[in-house]
Amino acid sequence: MSKNTSVPLSTPHEQIFAITVGFWQSRALAVAAELELADLLAAEPLHIDVLASRTNTHAPSLFRLLRALESLGIFSQISPLVFTNTPSSECLRKNVPNTEWAWVRAQLSVGGGVYEGWSGLGASIKTGDTAFDQVLGCGFWEYYRRNPEAGTIFNEAMRLIGKHNSPEVAQAYDWNQFPVIADIGGGIGGLLVDILDAHPSCRGLLFDEPKVIQQAISHERLQPIGGDFFQTVPTGADAYILRWIIHDWSEADAVALLGKVREAMKPGARLILLEELIPEVRDLVPGKWIDVLMLAITGGRERTKNEYSELLSAASFELEEVVPTTGPLSILIAQARERV
């Protein structure tokens, strides 16, 4: 096979070929992350024999992997059989700012669940059922309960992604109008802490599973609370945030969850969803692909503004306002309808 994928894609055939090769490239990237090659090369360039010894791999095969990744700008061979990091491979180091290591592992590694779940996409398209459940025999969240190592990597990936957009959300809206803010499914509290730091008059309630809450960030105006949001959520807040929560669930589960939040809300409180809206255009936007990911993996979905309005209406909320941020998330503010 002699096609050169580094040239501009000028024909439909080249586009299809490049998409196919993208699968090969992503799997090679995952293996490099699993072997933690970027961390091994952090201090100095290393000969392939040294890398193979430290990773317990076959040196000639490891060389072939690195040579292929080098063609993408990931790692560099600075002399025969001696490799070093590039700016791209630096992103694969585990404990550096803006690392992508956990994200690559969570999405592309065998055993992480997501990789296996994608293999059932065809069945999802035929039936509308969640591929992950069919392939792995249990739901997405249950899989991580059964496989805690994979769950730890996934949670770390989500925290790092959230870290990028938390400051954007904190600055995009006047949170001072809410004396008490509850972050439902808020993880260890990165978003809520950024909001509290930017708005000193606010206090926060951080709500997530007890084992997650045990790792919560300490903050003088933050109260961590453990529980299951399908059972009950804390009362007494003026605003209830759900970031990247609703898109994980089916329509029925999403309405049920929103119902639990509504039960906890006092008159005048607001529900605030932080989600990526799919625009009503044909352009390539990440949300369209995340939507297919949700179909295959969690059973949830991404939505347009109108679809979120319909979902909120089904849960007895009314969408009042949509505030954009400088990142991919939009802030959807809703009010509960009066009970009759």
Coordinates of C-alpha atoms in Angstrom, one line a residue:
M1 CA 0.0 0.0 0.0
S2 CA 1.8 3.1 -1.2
K3 CA -0.7 6.0 -0.7
N4 CA 0.8 9.1 0.9
T5 CA -1.5 10.3 3.7
S6 CA 0.6 13.4 4.3
V7 CA -0.5 15.1 1.1
P8 CA -3.6 17.3 1.1
L9 CA -6.8 15.3 0.6
S10 CA -8.1 16.3 -2.8
T11 CA -10.3 13.4 -3.8
P12 CA -13.1 11.5 -2.1
H13 CA -11.0 8.3 -2.2
E14 CA -8.2 10.0 -0.3
Q15 CA -10.7 11.2 2.3
I16 CA -12.1 7.7 2.9
F17 CA -8.6 6.3 3.0
A18 CA -7.5 8.9 5.6
I19 CA -10.5 8.1 7.8
T20 CA -9.6 4.4 7.7
V21 CA -6.0 5.1 8.5
G22 CA -7.2 7.2 11.4
F23 CA -8.2 4.0 13.2
W24 CA -4.7 2.6 12.8
Q25 CA -3.2 5.8 14.1
S26 CA -5.4 6.0 17.1
R27 CA -4.7 2.5 18.2
A28 CA -0.9 3.1 17.8
L29 CA -1.3 6.2 19.9
A30 CA -3.1 4.2 22.6
V31 CA -0.3 1.7 22.8
A32 CA 2.3 4.4 23.1
A33 CA 0.2 5.9 26.0
E34 CA -0.2 2.4 27.6
L35 CA 3.6 1.9 27.5
E36 CA 4.1 5.5 28.9
L37 CA 6.8 6.1 26.3
A38 CA 6.5 9.9 26.7
D39 CA 7.3 9.7 30.4
L40 CA 10.3 7.5 29.7
L41 CA 11.6 10.1 27.2
A42 CA 10.9 13.1 29.5
A43 CA 14.5 13.4 30.8
E44 CA 16.5 12.5 27.7
P45 CA 16.5 10.8 24.3
L46 CA 16.8 7.0 24.5
H47 CA 17.9 4.2 22.2
I48 CA 15.2 1.9 21.1
D49 CA 16.9 -1.0 23.0
V50 CA 16.7 0.9 26.2
L51 CA 13.0 1.8 25.7
A52 CA 12.3 -1.8 24.9
S53 CA 14.0 -3.0 28.0
R54 CA 12.2 -0.5 30.2
T55 CA 8.8 -1.4 28.7
N56 CA 9.4 -5.1 28.3
T57 CA 8.7 -5.0 24.6
H58 CA 10.2 -6.4 21.4
A59 CA 12.7 -3.7 20.2
P60 CA 12.3 -4.1 16.4
S61 CA 8.5 -4.0 16.8
L62 CA 8.7 -1.0 19.1
F63 CA 10.8 0.8 16.6
R64 CA 8.2 0.2 13.9
L65 CA 5.5 1.7 16.2
L66 CA 7.7 4.8 16.9
R67 CA 8.7 5.2 13.3
A68 CA 5.0 5.3 12.3
L69 CA 4.1 7.8 15.1
E70 CA 7.0 10.0 14.1
S71 CA 5.4 10.4 10.7
L72 CA 2.6 12.1 12.5
G73 CA 4.9 14.4 14.6
I74 CA 4.5 12.2 17.7
F75 CA 8.1 11.4 18.9
S76 CA 11.2 12.1 16.9
Q77 CA 14.2 10.0 15.8
I78 CA 17.1 12.4 16.4
S79 CA 19.7 9.8 15.3
P80 CA 19.5 6.2 14.2
L81 CA 17.3 4.3 16.7
V82 CA 17.4 7.1 19.2
F83 CA 14.0 8.8 20.0
T84 CA 13.0 11.9 21.9
N85 CA 9.7 13.7 22.6
T86 CA 8.1 16.3 20.5
P87 CA 5.5 18.9 21.6
S88 CA 2.8 16.4 20.6
S89 CA 4.2 13.5 22.5
E90 CA 4.8 15.7 25.6
C91 CA 1.0 15.8 25.8
L92 CA 1.1 12.0 26.5
R93 CA 3.1 12.4 29.7
K94 CA 0.9 11.5 32.7
N95 CA 1.5 14.3 35.1
V96 CA 2.0 17.5 33.1
P97 CA -0.4 20.4 32.6
N98 CA -2.9 19.7 29.8
T99 CA -1.9 16.1 29.6
E100 CA -4.0 13.9 27.2
W101 CA -2.7 10.6 28.6
A102 CA -5.9 9.7 30.5
W103 CA -8.2 10.8 27.6
V104 CA -6.3 8.6 25.1
R105 CA -6.3 5.7 27.5
A106 CA -10.1 6.0 28.3
Q107 CA -11.1 6.3 24.7
L108 CA -8.7 4.0 22.9
S109 CA -7.3 1.3 25.1
V110 CA -8.5 -2.3 25.1
G111 CA -10.2 -2.9 28.4
G112 CA -11.3 0.6 28.9
G113 CA -14.8 -0.2 27.7
V114 CA -15.2 2.6 25.2
Y115 CA -13.0 0.9 22.6
E116 CA -15.0 -2.3 22.9
G117 CA -18.3 -0.5 22.9
W118 CA -17.7 1.1 19.5
S119 CA -17.6 -2.3 17.9
G120 CA -21.4 -2.6 18.5
L121 CA -22.3 0.7 16.8
G122 CA -23.9 -1.1 13.8
A123 CA -26.3 -2.9 16.2
S124 CA -27.2 0.4 17.8
I125 CA -28.0 1.9 14.5
K126 CA -30.3 -1.0 13.7
T127 CA -32.1 -1.1 17.1
G128 CA -31.5 2.1 18.9
D129 CA -30.1 0.1 21.8
T130 CA -26.9 1.0 23.5
A131 CA -23.9 -0.8 21.9
F132 CA -21.9 -0.9 25.1
D133 CA -24.5 -2.8 27.0
Q134 CA -24.8 -5.4 24.3
V135 CA -21.0 -5.9 23.8
L136 CA -20.0 -5.9 27.4
G137 CA -23.0 -7.3 29.2
C138 CA -23.6 -4.3 31.5
G139 CA -24.1 -0.6 31.4
F140 CA -21.3 2.0 31.1
W141 CA -21.3 3.0 34.8
E142 CA -21.7 -0.5 36.1
Y143 CA -18.7 -1.5 33.9
Y144 CA -16.5 1.0 35.8
R145 CA -17.8 -0.2 39.1
R146 CA -16.7 -3.7 38.1
N147 CA -13.4 -2.5 36.6
P148 CA -12.1 0.2 39.0
E149 CA -8.7 0.7 37.2
A150 CA -10.5 1.6 34.0
G151 CA -12.9 3.8 36.0
T152 CA -10.0 5.7 37.6
I153 CA -8.5 6.5 34.2
F154 CA -11.9 7.6 32.8
N155 CA -12.6 9.8 35.8
E156 CA -9.2 11.4 35.5
A157 CA -9.8 12.1 31.8
M158 CA -13.1 13.8 32.6
R159 CA -11.5 15.9 35.3
L160 CA -8.8 17.1 33.0
I161 CA -11.3 18.0 30.3
G162 CA -13.5 19.8 32.8
K163 CA -10.5 21.7 34.0
H164 CA -10.2 23.4 30.6
N165 CA -13.7 24.8 30.6
S166 CA -14.4 25.5 34.3
P167 CA -12.8 29.0 34.2
E168 CA -14.8 29.8 31.0
V169 CA -18.1 28.8 32.7
A170 CA -17.2 30.7 35.9
Q171 CA -16.5 33.9 34.0
A172 CA -19.4 33.7 31.5
Y173 CA -22.3 34.2 33.9
D174 CA -23.2 36.3 36.9
W175 CA -23.2 33.6 39.6
N176 CA -23.4 36.2 42.3
Q177 CA -27.2 36.2 42.0
F178 CA -27.3 32.7 43.6
P179 CA -26.2 32.7 47.3
V180 CA -26.1 28.9 47.3
I181 CA -25.1 26.9 44.3
A182 CA -25.4 23.1 44.2
D183 CA -23.3 21.2 41.6
I184 CA -25.0 17.9 41.0
G185 CA -22.7 15.1 39.9
G186 CA -19.9 17.7 40.3
G187 CA -17.0 15.2 40.7
I188 CA -14.3 16.5 43.0
G189 CA -15.5 20.1 42.7
G190 CA -13.2 21.7 40.1
L191 CA -16.0 23.7 38.5
L192 CA -17.7 24.7 41.7
V193 CA -14.4 25.9 43.2
D194 CA -13.7 28.1 40.2
I195 CA -17.2 29.6 40.5
L196 CA -16.7 30.2 44.2
D197 CA -13.3 31.8 43.7
A198 CA -14.6 34.1 41.0
H199 CA -17.8 35.0 43.0
P200 CA -16.9 35.4 46.8
S201 CA -20.5 36.0 47.9
C202 CA -21.5 32.4 46.9
R203 CA -21.5 29.2 48.8
G204 CA -21.4 25.7 47.2
L205 CA -22.9 22.3 47.8
L206 CA -21.0 19.6 46.0
F207 CA -23.0 16.4 45.4
D208 CA -21.7 13.1 43.9
E209 CA -21.2 9.5 44.8
P210 CA -19.7 9.0 48.3
K211 CA -16.4 7.5 47.0
V212 CA -16.0 10.5 44.7
I213 CA -16.9 13.1 47.4
Q214 CA -14.1 11.6 49.5
Q215 CA -11.6 13.1 47.0
A216 CA -13.3 16.6 46.9
I217 CA -11.2 19.7 46.8
S218 CA -11.2 21.5 50.1
H219 CA -12.7 25.0 50.1
E220 CA -14.0 27.1 53.0
R221 CA -17.3 27.8 51.2
L222 CA -17.9 24.3 49.8
Q223 CA -19.9 21.6 51.5
P224 CA -19.4 18.1 50.1
I225 CA -22.4 15.8 50.2
G226 CA -22.5 12.1 49.1
G227 CA -25.5 10.4 47.5
D228 CA -27.2 9.1 44.4
F229 CA -28.9 11.7 42.2
F230 CA -31.5 9.2 41.0
Q231 CA -32.7 8.9 44.6
T232 CA -32.4 12.4 46.1
V233 CA -30.4 15.7 45.7
P234 CA -29.7 18.3 48.4
T235 CA -32.3 20.9 49.1
G236 CA -31.8 24.6 49.9
A237 CA -29.8 25.8 46.9
D238 CA -30.6 28.8 44.7
A239 CA -29.1 27.2 41.6
Y240 CA -28.6 23.6 40.6
I241 CA -25.8 22.9 38.1
L242 CA -25.6 19.8 36.0
R243 CA -22.5 19.8 33.8
W244 CA -22.2 17.0 31.2
I245 CA -24.7 15.0 33.1
I246 CA -28.0 15.0 31.2
H247 CA -26.3 14.0 27.9
D248 CA -25.2 10.7 29.5
W249 CA -28.7 9.4 29.9
S250 CA -31.7 8.2 27.9
E251 CA -34.7 10.5 27.6
A252 CA -36.6 8.6 30.3
D253 CA -33.6 8.6 32.7
A254 CA -32.9 12.3 32.0
V255 CA -36.5 13.3 32.8
A256 CA -36.4 11.2 36.0
L257 CA -33.1 12.8 37.1
L258 CA -34.5 16.3 36.3
G259 CA -37.6 15.4 38.3
K260 CA -35.4 14.6 41.4
V261 CA -33.7 18.0 41.0
R262 CA -37.1 19.7 40.7
E263 CA -38.3 18.0 43.9
A264 CA -35.4 19.6 45.8
M265 CA -35.8 23.1 44.4
K266 CA -37.3 25.9 46.4
P267 CA -39.5 28.5 44.7
G268 CA -37.4 30.8 42.6
A269 CA -34.4 28.5 42.3
R270 CA -32.9 27.8 38.9
L271 CA -31.8 24.7 37.0
I272 CA -28.6 25.3 35.0
L273 CA -27.4 22.7 32.5
L274 CA -23.9 23.0 31.0
E275 CA -23.9 21.1 27.8
E276 CA -22.6 21.4 24.2
L277 CA -25.4 22.4 21.9
I278 CA -25.5 20.9 18.4
P279 CA -26.0 23.8 15.9
E280 CA -28.6 23.5 13.2
V281 CA -26.0 23.6 10.5
R282 CA -24.1 21.0 8.4
D283 CA -20.7 22.0 9.6
L284 CA -18.3 19.6 11.3
V285 CA -18.6 20.2 15.1
P286 CA -17.4 17.9 17.9
G287 CA -20.9 17.6 19.3
K288 CA -22.2 15.6 16.3
W289 CA -19.5 13.0 17.0
I290 CA -20.0 13.1 20.7
D291 CA -23.6 12.4 20.0
V292 CA -22.7 9.1 18.2
L293 CA -20.4 8.3 21.1
M294 CA -23.3 8.7 23.4
L295 CA -25.5 6.5 21.2
A296 CA -22.9 3.7 21.3
I297 CA -21.5 4.0 24.8
T298 CA -23.9 5.5 27.4
G299 CA -27.3 5.5 25.8
G300 CA -27.5 9.3 26.0
R301 CA -27.4 11.9 23.4
E302 CA -26.3 15.5 22.5
R303 CA -29.1 17.9 21.6
T304 CA -30.0 21.1 19.8
K305 CA -31.3 24.1 21.7
N306 CA -34.9 23.1 20.7
E307 CA -34.4 19.5 21.8
Y308 CA -33.2 20.6 25.2
S309 CA -36.2 22.9 25.5
E310 CA -38.5 19.9 24.7
L311 CA -36.6 17.7 27.3
L312 CA -36.9 20.4 30.0
S313 CA -40.6 20.8 29.2
A314 CA -41.2 17.1 29.6
A315 CA -39.6 17.4 33.1
S316 CA -41.9 20.4 33.9
F317 CA -39.2 23.1 33.4
E318 CA -39.1 26.1 31.1
L319 CA -36.0 27.1 29.3
E320 CA -35.4 30.8 30.0
E321 CA -32.1 31.7 28.6
V322 CA -29.0 30.2 26.8
V323 CA -25.7 31.9 27.6
P324 CA -22.6 31.0 25.4
T325 CA -19.2 30.6 26.9
T326 CA -15.8 31.0 25.1
G327 CA -15.5 27.2 25.0
P328 CA -17.8 24.4 23.7
L329 CA -20.3 24.6 26.6
S330 CA -23.5 26.6 26.7
I331 CA -25.2 27.6 29.9
L332 CA -28.9 26.7 29.8
I333 CA -31.0 28.4 32.5
A334 CA -34.4 27.0 33.3
Q335 CA -37.1 27.6 35.8
A336 CA -39.5 25.0 37.3
R337 CA -43.1 25.4 36.2
E338 CA -45.6 26.0 39.0
R339 CA -47.0 22.8 40.5
V340 CA -50.7 22.4 40.1

